[in-house]
Coordinates of C-alpha atoms and ligand atoms in Angstrom, one line a residue:
X408 CA -23.9 154.1 -69.2
X409 CA -24.4 157.7 -70.5
X410 CA -21.5 159.2 -72.2
X411 CA -21.0 161.8 -69.0
X412 CA -17.7 163.5 -70.8
X413 CA -19.1 163.8 -74.1
X414 CA -22.3 165.8 -72.7
X415 CA -19.8 168.6 -71.2
X416 CA -17.5 168.9 -74.2
X417 CA -20.4 169.0 -76.5
X418 CA -21.3 171.7 -73.4
X419 CA -18.0 173.7 -73.3
X420 CA -17.5 173.7 -77.3
X421 CA -20.9 175.6 -77.7
X422 CA -19.6 178.0 -74.7
X423 CA -22.3 177.1 -72.1
X424 CA -19.6 175.7 -69.8
X425 CA -20.1 177.5 -66.5
X426 CA -17.1 177.4 -63.7
X427 CA -17.2 179.3 -60.4
X428 CA -14.5 182.0 -58.8
X429 CA -13.9 181.2 -55.6
X430 CA -14.8 184.5 -53.4
X431 CA -11.5 185.8 -50.8
X432 CA -13.8 188.1 -48.9
X433 CA -17.0 188.5 -47.9
X434 CA -19.7 189.9 -50.2
X435 CA -19.2 193.8 -50.8
X436 CA -18.3 195.6 -53.8
X437 CA -14.5 195.3 -53.4
X438 CA -13.4 192.0 -53.4
X439 CA -10.4 189.8 -54.0
X440 CA -12.0 186.5 -56.5
X441 CA -9.4 183.8 -57.4
X442 CA -6.1 186.6 -56.0
X443 CA -7.5 189.1 -57.8
X444 CA -9.1 192.6 -56.7
X445 CA -12.7 192.5 -58.5
X446 CA -15.6 195.6 -58.4
X447 CA -18.3 193.0 -57.7
X448 CA -22.0 193.7 -59.8
X449 CA -23.2 190.7 -59.9
X450 CA -24.6 189.9 -56.5
X451 CA -27.8 190.0 -54.7
X452 CA -26.7 191.7 -51.8
X453 CA -29.3 194.8 -53.5
X454 CA -28.7 197.1 -49.8
X455 CA -25.4 196.1 -49.2
X456 CA -26.0 194.6 -45.6
X457 CA -24.4 190.4 -45.9
X458 CA -21.2 192.1 -44.9
X459 CA -23.4 194.6 -42.6
X460 CA -20.6 195.2 -39.0
X461 CA -24.4 195.6 -37.0
X462 CA -25.8 191.8 -38.6
X463 CA -22.6 190.7 -38.1
X464 CA -21.9 191.8 -34.1
X465 CA -26.0 190.7 -33.3
X466 CA -24.5 187.1 -35.1
X467 CA -21.4 186.7 -32.7
X468 CA -23.6 188.3 -29.5
X469 CA -26.4 185.3 -30.7
X470 CA -24.1 182.5 -30.5
X471 CA -23.0 181.8 -27.4
X472 CA -27.5 181.4 -26.6
X473 CA -28.2 180.1 -29.5
X474 CA -25.4 177.2 -30.6
X475 CA -24.9 177.1 -34.2
X476 CA -26.6 173.7 -35.7
X477 CA -31.2 173.6 -35.8
X478 CA -30.6 170.0 -34.0
X479 CA -33.6 168.8 -35.8
X480 CA -36.5 169.9 -37.8
X481 CA -38.9 171.7 -36.5
X482 CA -41.3 168.9 -36.0
X483 CA -39.1 167.2 -34.2
X484 CA -37.1 168.9 -31.5
X485 CA -35.7 171.8 -34.1
X486 CA -38.1 174.9 -33.4
X487 CA -36.3 177.8 -31.5
X488 CA -38.1 180.7 -30.4
X489 CA -36.3 182.9 -32.3
X490 CA -37.4 180.8 -35.4
X491 CA -41.0 181.6 -34.3
X492 CA -40.5 185.8 -33.4
X493 CA -38.7 185.9 -36.6
X494 CA -42.2 184.1 -38.4
X495 CA -43.9 186.9 -36.3
X496 CA -41.6 189.3 -37.5
X497 CA -41.8 188.4 -40.8
X498 CA -45.9 188.5 -40.9
X499 CA -45.5 192.2 -39.3
X500 CA -42.9 193.6 -42.1
X501 CA -45.3 192.0 -45.5
X502 CA -48.7 193.1 -43.1
X503 CA -49.9 188.8 -42.7
X504 CA -51.9 187.2 -41.0
X505 CA -48.2 184.3 -40.5
X506 CA -45.2 183.6 -42.4
X507 CA -43.4 180.5 -41.9
X508 CA -39.5 180.5 -42.4
X509 CA -37.8 178.1 -45.1
X510 CA -34.3 177.4 -45.6
X511 CA -34.0 178.6 -48.7
X512 CA -36.4 180.2 -51.9
X513 CA -36.3 177.3 -53.5
X514 CA -37.1 174.9 -51.2
X515 CA -40.1 177.8 -50.8
X516 CA -40.8 177.5 -54.1
X517 CA -40.8 174.1 -54.1
X518 CA -42.6 173.0 -51.1
X519 CA -45.4 175.6 -51.5
X520 CA -46.3 175.2 -55.0
X521 CA -46.2 171.2 -54.5
X522 CA -48.7 171.0 -50.8
X523 CA -51.5 173.7 -52.7
X524 CA -51.6 171.8 -56.0
X525 CA -51.9 168.2 -57.1
X526 CA -52.9 165.5 -59.6
X527 CA -56.0 166.9 -61.2
X528 CA -55.7 170.6 -60.6
X529 CA -54.0 173.4 -62.6
X530 CA -51.0 175.5 -62.0
X531 CA -50.5 178.8 -64.9
X532 CA -47.0 179.4 -64.3
X533 CA -45.4 183.1 -66.6
X534 CA -42.5 181.4 -68.8
X535 CA -39.5 183.3 -67.0
X536 CA -40.7 182.3 -63.6
X537 CA -37.8 181.2 -61.4
X538 CA -36.4 177.3 -62.3
X539 CA -37.2 176.9 -58.4
X540 CA -40.8 177.5 -59.5
X541 CA -40.2 175.8 -62.1
X542 CA -39.2 172.7 -60.0
X543 CA -42.3 173.6 -58.4
X544 CA -44.8 173.0 -60.2
X545 CA -43.4 169.3 -62.1
X546 CA -43.2 168.2 -58.7
X547 CA -46.5 168.9 -58.0
X548 CA -48.1 166.6 -60.3
X549 CA -50.3 169.3 -61.6
X550 CA -50.9 170.2 -64.9
X551 CA -48.7 172.9 -66.0
X552 CA -49.8 175.4 -68.3
X553 CA -47.0 178.2 -69.0
X554 CA -47.8 181.8 -70.2
X555 CA -45.8 183.9 -72.2
X556 CA -43.9 186.5 -70.8
X557 CA -46.6 188.6 -69.0
X558 CA -48.8 188.3 -71.8
X559 CA -53.1 188.4 -69.8
X560 CA -54.8 187.6 -72.3
X561 CA -52.8 184.6 -73.1
X562 CA -53.6 183.6 -69.2
X563 CA -57.0 184.4 -69.1
X564 CA -57.6 182.8 -72.5
X565 CA -56.6 179.7 -70.1
X566 CA -57.7 180.6 -66.8
X567 CA -61.2 181.1 -67.9
X568 CA -61.0 176.9 -69.9
X569 CA -59.9 175.3 -67.1
X570 CA -62.2 173.6 -64.9
X571 CA -61.2 172.6 -61.5
X572 CA -58.5 174.2 -59.0
X573 CA -56.2 176.5 -60.3
X574 CA -52.9 178.0 -59.1
X575 CA -51.4 181.1 -60.8
X576 CA -47.6 181.5 -59.7
X577 CA -45.3 184.1 -61.1
X578 CA -42.1 186.0 -59.9
X579 CA -42.9 189.9 -58.5
X580 CA -39.3 190.9 -60.3
X581 CA -38.3 188.5 -62.6
X582 CA -35.0 187.5 -62.2
X583 CA -32.8 188.1 -65.4
X584 CA -34.8 190.4 -66.4
X585 CA -35.8 192.9 -63.7
X586 CA -39.3 193.4 -64.7
X587 CA -42.3 194.1 -62.5
X588 CA -45.3 191.5 -63.1
X589 CA -48.2 192.6 -63.9
X590 CA -49.6 192.2 -60.2
X591 CA -52.9 194.2 -60.0
X592 CA -53.4 192.7 -63.6
X593 CA -53.2 189.1 -62.1
X594 CA -54.4 189.8 -58.8
X595 CA -57.8 190.8 -61.2
X596 CA -58.0 187.4 -63.1
X597 CA -57.3 185.3 -60.2
X598 CA -60.5 186.5 -58.4
X599 CA -62.5 186.4 -61.4
X600 CA -61.2 182.9 -62.2
X601 CA -61.5 181.5 -58.4
X602 CA -57.6 180.9 -59.1
X603 CA -55.3 180.5 -55.8
X604 CA -52.4 183.9 -56.4
X605 CA -48.3 183.2 -55.7
X606 CA -46.0 185.5 -55.4
X607 CA -42.6 185.3 -55.6
X608 CA -41.1 188.1 -54.6
X609 CA -37.2 187.4 -54.2
X610 CA -35.7 190.8 -56.1
X611 CA -38.7 193.2 -54.9
X612 CA -38.4 192.6 -51.1
X613 CA -36.4 195.3 -49.8
X614 CA -35.7 196.9 -52.7
X615 CA -38.9 198.4 -53.9
X616 CA -42.7 199.4 -52.4
X617 CA -43.6 201.1 -48.9
X618 CA -40.6 200.4 -46.4
X619 CA -39.2 198.2 -49.0
X620 CA -42.3 195.9 -48.8
X621 CA -41.7 194.9 -52.3
X622 CA -43.4 194.2 -55.4
X623 CA -47.4 194.0 -54.2
X624 CA -46.8 197.3 -51.8
X625 CA -45.2 198.8 -55.5
X626 CA -48.9 198.2 -56.8
X627 CA -51.1 198.8 -53.7
X628 CA -52.0 195.1 -52.6
X629 CA -52.4 193.4 -50.0
X630 CA -53.5 189.8 -48.7
X631 CA -56.6 189.8 -50.2
X632 CA -55.0 190.9 -54.2
X633 CA -53.0 188.3 -53.3
X634 CA -52.8 185.5 -50.6
X635 CA -49.3 183.8 -50.8
X636 CA -46.4 185.7 -50.5
X637 CA -42.9 184.3 -51.0
X638 CA -39.7 186.0 -50.1
X639 CA -36.0 185.4 -50.2
X640 CA -34.1 186.5 -47.1
X641 CA -30.6 185.9 -49.1
X642 CA -30.7 188.9 -51.0
X643 CA -31.8 192.3 -49.9
X644 CA -31.4 190.7 -46.0
X645 CA -28.5 189.6 -46.8
X646 CA -28.4 186.9 -44.9
X647 CA -30.3 183.5 -45.4
X648 CA -33.5 181.2 -45.5
X649 CA -37.2 182.6 -46.9
X650 CA -40.6 182.2 -45.9
X651 CA -44.3 182.0 -47.3
X652 CA -46.5 184.2 -46.1
X653 CA -50.6 184.5 -45.2
X654 CA -54.1 183.8 -44.5
X655 CA -53.5 181.3 -41.3
X656 CA -55.5 178.5 -43.3
X657 CA -52.5 178.0 -45.7
X658 CA -49.8 179.0 -43.1
X659 CA -51.2 175.8 -40.9
X660 CA -52.3 173.8 -43.6
X661 CA -48.0 174.6 -44.6
X662 CA -46.9 172.7 -41.7
X663 CA -49.0 170.0 -42.6
X664 CA -48.2 169.4 -46.2
X665 CA -44.8 171.5 -47.2
X666 CA -42.7 168.6 -47.5
X667 CA -39.6 170.2 -48.1
X668 CA -40.1 172.0 -44.5
X669 CA -41.0 168.9 -43.1
X670 CA -38.5 167.1 -43.7
X671 CA -35.1 168.8 -42.9
X672 CA -33.0 170.2 -40.2
X673 CA -34.0 173.9 -39.0
X674 CA -31.4 177.1 -39.7
X675 CA -29.8 178.5 -37.1
X676 CA -31.7 180.1 -34.9
X677 CA -29.2 182.5 -34.4
X678 CA -29.5 182.8 -38.3
X679 CA -33.0 183.4 -37.0
X680 CA -32.6 185.9 -34.4
X681 CA -30.3 188.5 -36.7
X682 CA -32.8 187.8 -39.9
X683 CA -34.9 189.2 -37.2
X684 CA -33.1 192.4 -36.3
X685 CA -32.2 192.8 -40.0
X686 CA -35.7 193.4 -40.5
X687 CA -35.7 196.3 -38.7
X688 CA -32.9 197.8 -41.4
X689 CA -34.6 197.3 -44.1
X690 CA -37.3 198.7 -43.4
X691 CA -36.8 202.5 -41.4
X692 CA -33.3 202.7 -43.3
X693 CA -34.2 204.5 -46.7
X694 CA -31.6 205.9 -48.0
X695 CA -30.0 202.8 -49.1
X696 CA -33.5 202.3 -51.2
X697 CA -33.0 205.8 -52.1
X698 CA -29.0 205.7 -53.3
X699 CA -29.9 202.1 -55.2
X700 CA -32.4 203.5 -57.3
X701 CA -30.3 206.7 -57.9
X702 CA -27.3 204.3 -59.1
X703 CA -29.9 202.6 -61.9
X704 CA -30.9 205.8 -63.2
X705 CA -27.7 207.1 -63.7
X706 CA -26.4 203.7 -65.0
X707 CA -29.6 203.2 -67.2
X708 CA -29.2 206.7 -69.2
X709 CA -25.4 206.4 -69.2
X710 CA -25.9 203.2 -70.4
X711 CA -27.7 203.8 -73.2
X712 CA -25.3 207.0 -74.4
X713 CA -22.8 205.0 -74.7
X714 CA -25.0 202.2 -77.2
X715 CA -26.2 199.6 -75.3
X716 CA -28.7 198.3 -74.8
X717 CA -30.2 198.4 -71.7
X718 CA -33.8 196.5 -70.8
X719 CA -37.1 197.9 -69.7
X720 CA -36.6 197.7 -65.6
X721 CA -36.5 199.7 -63.2
X722 CA -34.9 197.5 -60.9
X723 CA -31.1 197.0 -59.6
X724 CA -31.3 194.1 -62.2
X725 CA -30.3 195.7 -65.5
X726 CA -29.1 193.3 -67.8
X727 CA -27.4 194.4 -71.2
X728 CA -29.1 192.6 -73.6
X729 CA -25.8 191.2 -76.2
X730 CA -27.3 188.3 -77.9
X731 CA -24.8 185.8 -79.0
X732 CA -23.3 183.4 -75.3
X733 CA -20.1 183.9 -77.0
X734 CA -20.0 187.0 -77.1
X735 CA -21.2 187.8 -73.6
X736 CA -18.8 185.7 -72.5
X737 CA -16.0 187.6 -74.1
X738 CA -17.3 191.2 -72.9
X739 CA -17.0 189.6 -69.5
X740 CA -13.5 188.9 -69.5
X741 CA -13.1 192.1 -71.1
X742 CA -14.5 193.8 -68.0
X743 CA -12.9 190.8 -65.9
X744 CA -9.5 192.0 -66.8
X745 CA -10.6 195.8 -66.0
X746 CA -11.2 194.9 -62.4
X747 CA -14.5 194.5 -63.0
X748 CA -17.1 191.5 -61.8
X749 CA -20.2 191.5 -64.6
X750 CA -21.3 187.8 -65.4
X751 CA -22.5 186.7 -68.3
X752 CA -26.0 185.2 -68.2
X753 CA -26.9 182.2 -71.6
X754 CA -29.0 179.9 -71.8
X755 CA -30.4 177.1 -70.3
X756 CA -31.2 180.6 -67.9
X757 CA -31.7 182.6 -70.6
X758 CA -33.6 181.8 -74.3
X759 CA -30.9 181.3 -77.1
X760 CA -30.5 185.1 -78.6
X761 CA -31.0 186.2 -75.9
X762 CA -27.5 186.7 -73.9
X763 CA -26.4 189.4 -72.0
X764 CA -24.8 190.9 -69.4
X765 CA -26.7 190.9 -65.7
X766 CA -25.8 193.6 -64.5
X767 CA -26.5 194.3 -59.9
X768 CA -26.3 196.9 -57.4
X769 CA -25.6 197.0 -54.5
X770 CA -26.5 200.3 -52.1
X771 CA -23.1 199.6 -51.4
X772 CA -21.7 200.8 -54.8
X773 CA -20.0 204.3 -54.4
X774 CA -20.9 206.6 -57.6
X775 CA -17.2 206.2 -57.8
X776 CA -17.5 201.9 -58.8
X777 CA -20.6 203.6 -61.2
X778 CA -17.6 205.6 -62.7
X779 CA -15.4 202.6 -62.7
X780 CA -18.1 200.6 -64.5
X781 CA -19.3 202.6 -67.1
X782 CA -15.9 203.7 -68.0
X783 CA -14.8 199.8 -68.5
X784 CA -18.2 199.4 -70.4
X785 CA -16.9 202.3 -72.5
X786 CA -13.4 200.8 -73.3
X787 CA -14.9 196.9 -73.9
X788 CA -17.3 198.3 -76.8
X789 CA -14.9 200.0 -79.2
X790 CA -11.8 196.9 -78.1
X791 CA -14.6 194.5 -79.2
X792 CA -16.2 196.1 -82.1
X793 CA -12.0 196.6 -83.2
X794 CA -11.6 193.2 -83.3
X795 CA -14.4 191.8 -84.5
X796 CA -14.8 194.8 -87.0
X797 CA -18.7 194.9 -86.3
X798 CA -20.9 196.2 -83.7
X799 CA -20.0 195.0 -80.7
X800 CA -23.5 195.4 -78.8
X801 CA -27.3 195.8 -79.3
X802 CA -27.6 193.1 -81.5
X803 CA -29.8 190.3 -81.3
Ligands
LIG1110 C1 -32.7 183.5 -56.1 C2 -34.4 182.6 -56.0 C3 -35.0 182.3 -55.4 C4 -33.9 180.7 -54.3 O1 -33.4 181.5 -52.9 P1 -32.8 180.9 -52.5 O2 -32.7 181.4 -51.3 O3 -30.8 181.6 -53.3 O4 -32.9 179.2 -52.2 C5 -36.2 182.0 -55.8 N1 -37.0 182.4 -56.6 C6 -36.6 183.8 -57.4 C7 -37.1 184.4 -57.8 C8 -35.7 183.8 -56.8 O5 -34.3 185.0 -57.7

C-alpha cells in the first residue's frame, strides 16, 4: 500500500501541512477562534452579510413554511418555488436571460464546464484560475490549453491555431492575487475566434460594478460580450450556493446536462428564500461598497509605507508578497500572537516562492480594526527583521 504517513511527514517537513482552526462565533471581524479572540482578516464575507441580523431573522421566519431539507434533486421533487424565484432574481440582478442555482461554486464550475466542452473540444484556461475550474476542465475530457496569466497575445495565438469547438474560462477577480481579468480583450478575442466565454466572478459580484454587478459590469460588458457568468453566494452575499447565468438556450441545456446540478439534493429552500432577499441589500446598499473601498485604499498606502510589497489589486483581496513559505507562516503566527488572523497562502495554492499573507477586507471592518492590523504589521516587521537578521518583507 502507498505510504500515506510518509507523504504527510514530508508535507510537514516542508512547512506545507495544513491545520484547521475552530471558530466559535459567526463570521464577523471579531471572532472566538480555538478559544481565543481574534480579529479576522481572512474571510470572503466582503459585505459583512454572513451574520447580518436581517438575513438571520429572514431565515428563521422562512423555516416553518419551508422546512429544512431540499428532500431530493431538482429533477425529481426537490425544486421548490423559492429556488425558482431565486434563479429569476439572479437573472434580473446580472442582466441575463436566465440563471441556474447550484449547491456550491465548486460544483457550478465542474458541472458547467464538463457539460459544455468534451472530447475533441478545446478549453482555454488562465493559469491562475480557481481549482474548481481546473477540475472542471480535467473532468470534461476536452483538450486543456492553459495560458500564462492574463497573457492575451499567447491566448490569441492558441485560439487562432485551434479548430473545432472552443471555450475560454477565467476568474473575473483572481482569488489569490485580487487582480481583474482583461474581460474586454477576452470578449473581443472570443468573438473573433468563435469561442464561448465563461467568467467565474466569485470575488467580483457584490463588490465591484454598478450595484455590485461584478467585473463584467465593471468593464461595461453584458451577456452579449460574456455569455456565461458564474457567481457564488457564500462570499459577498453571505449565504451559500452558486449560480450560472446566461442565454436561455445554454441554461436549458445545462438543466439537461450538468451532472453536478442533476445528481445532487437541492439546497434547503429557506436558504434560497433568504438569498433572494439578500440580493436587494447587495444591490441597494452602496455604503457597504464605499466603506470597503475606503479601507482597501488606506491599507494599500499604509502597508507600502511600512515596507510591505502589495500586489496590483484594487479589490478587497490584498495579498502581501512574502516569498518563502516558512517565513509567511512565521509572520502569520506572529500576527496571531497579536490577536490578528491573516492566513498565509503557500504552494500548491500559489507557485513556489510566491507565498503570501492574504489579507481580505469586509465592509464590517472599522477603521479601528484596520489600525490594529497596521500596528501589528509594523511590529512583526521589526520583530522578524531582528530575529533573522535580514530584511523581513518583500524578498521573494
Ligand atoms: C470560492 C470560489 C469558488 C467556489 O465557490 P464555493 O461556493 O465556495 O464552492 C469558485 N470559484 C472561485 C474563483 C472561488 O473563489
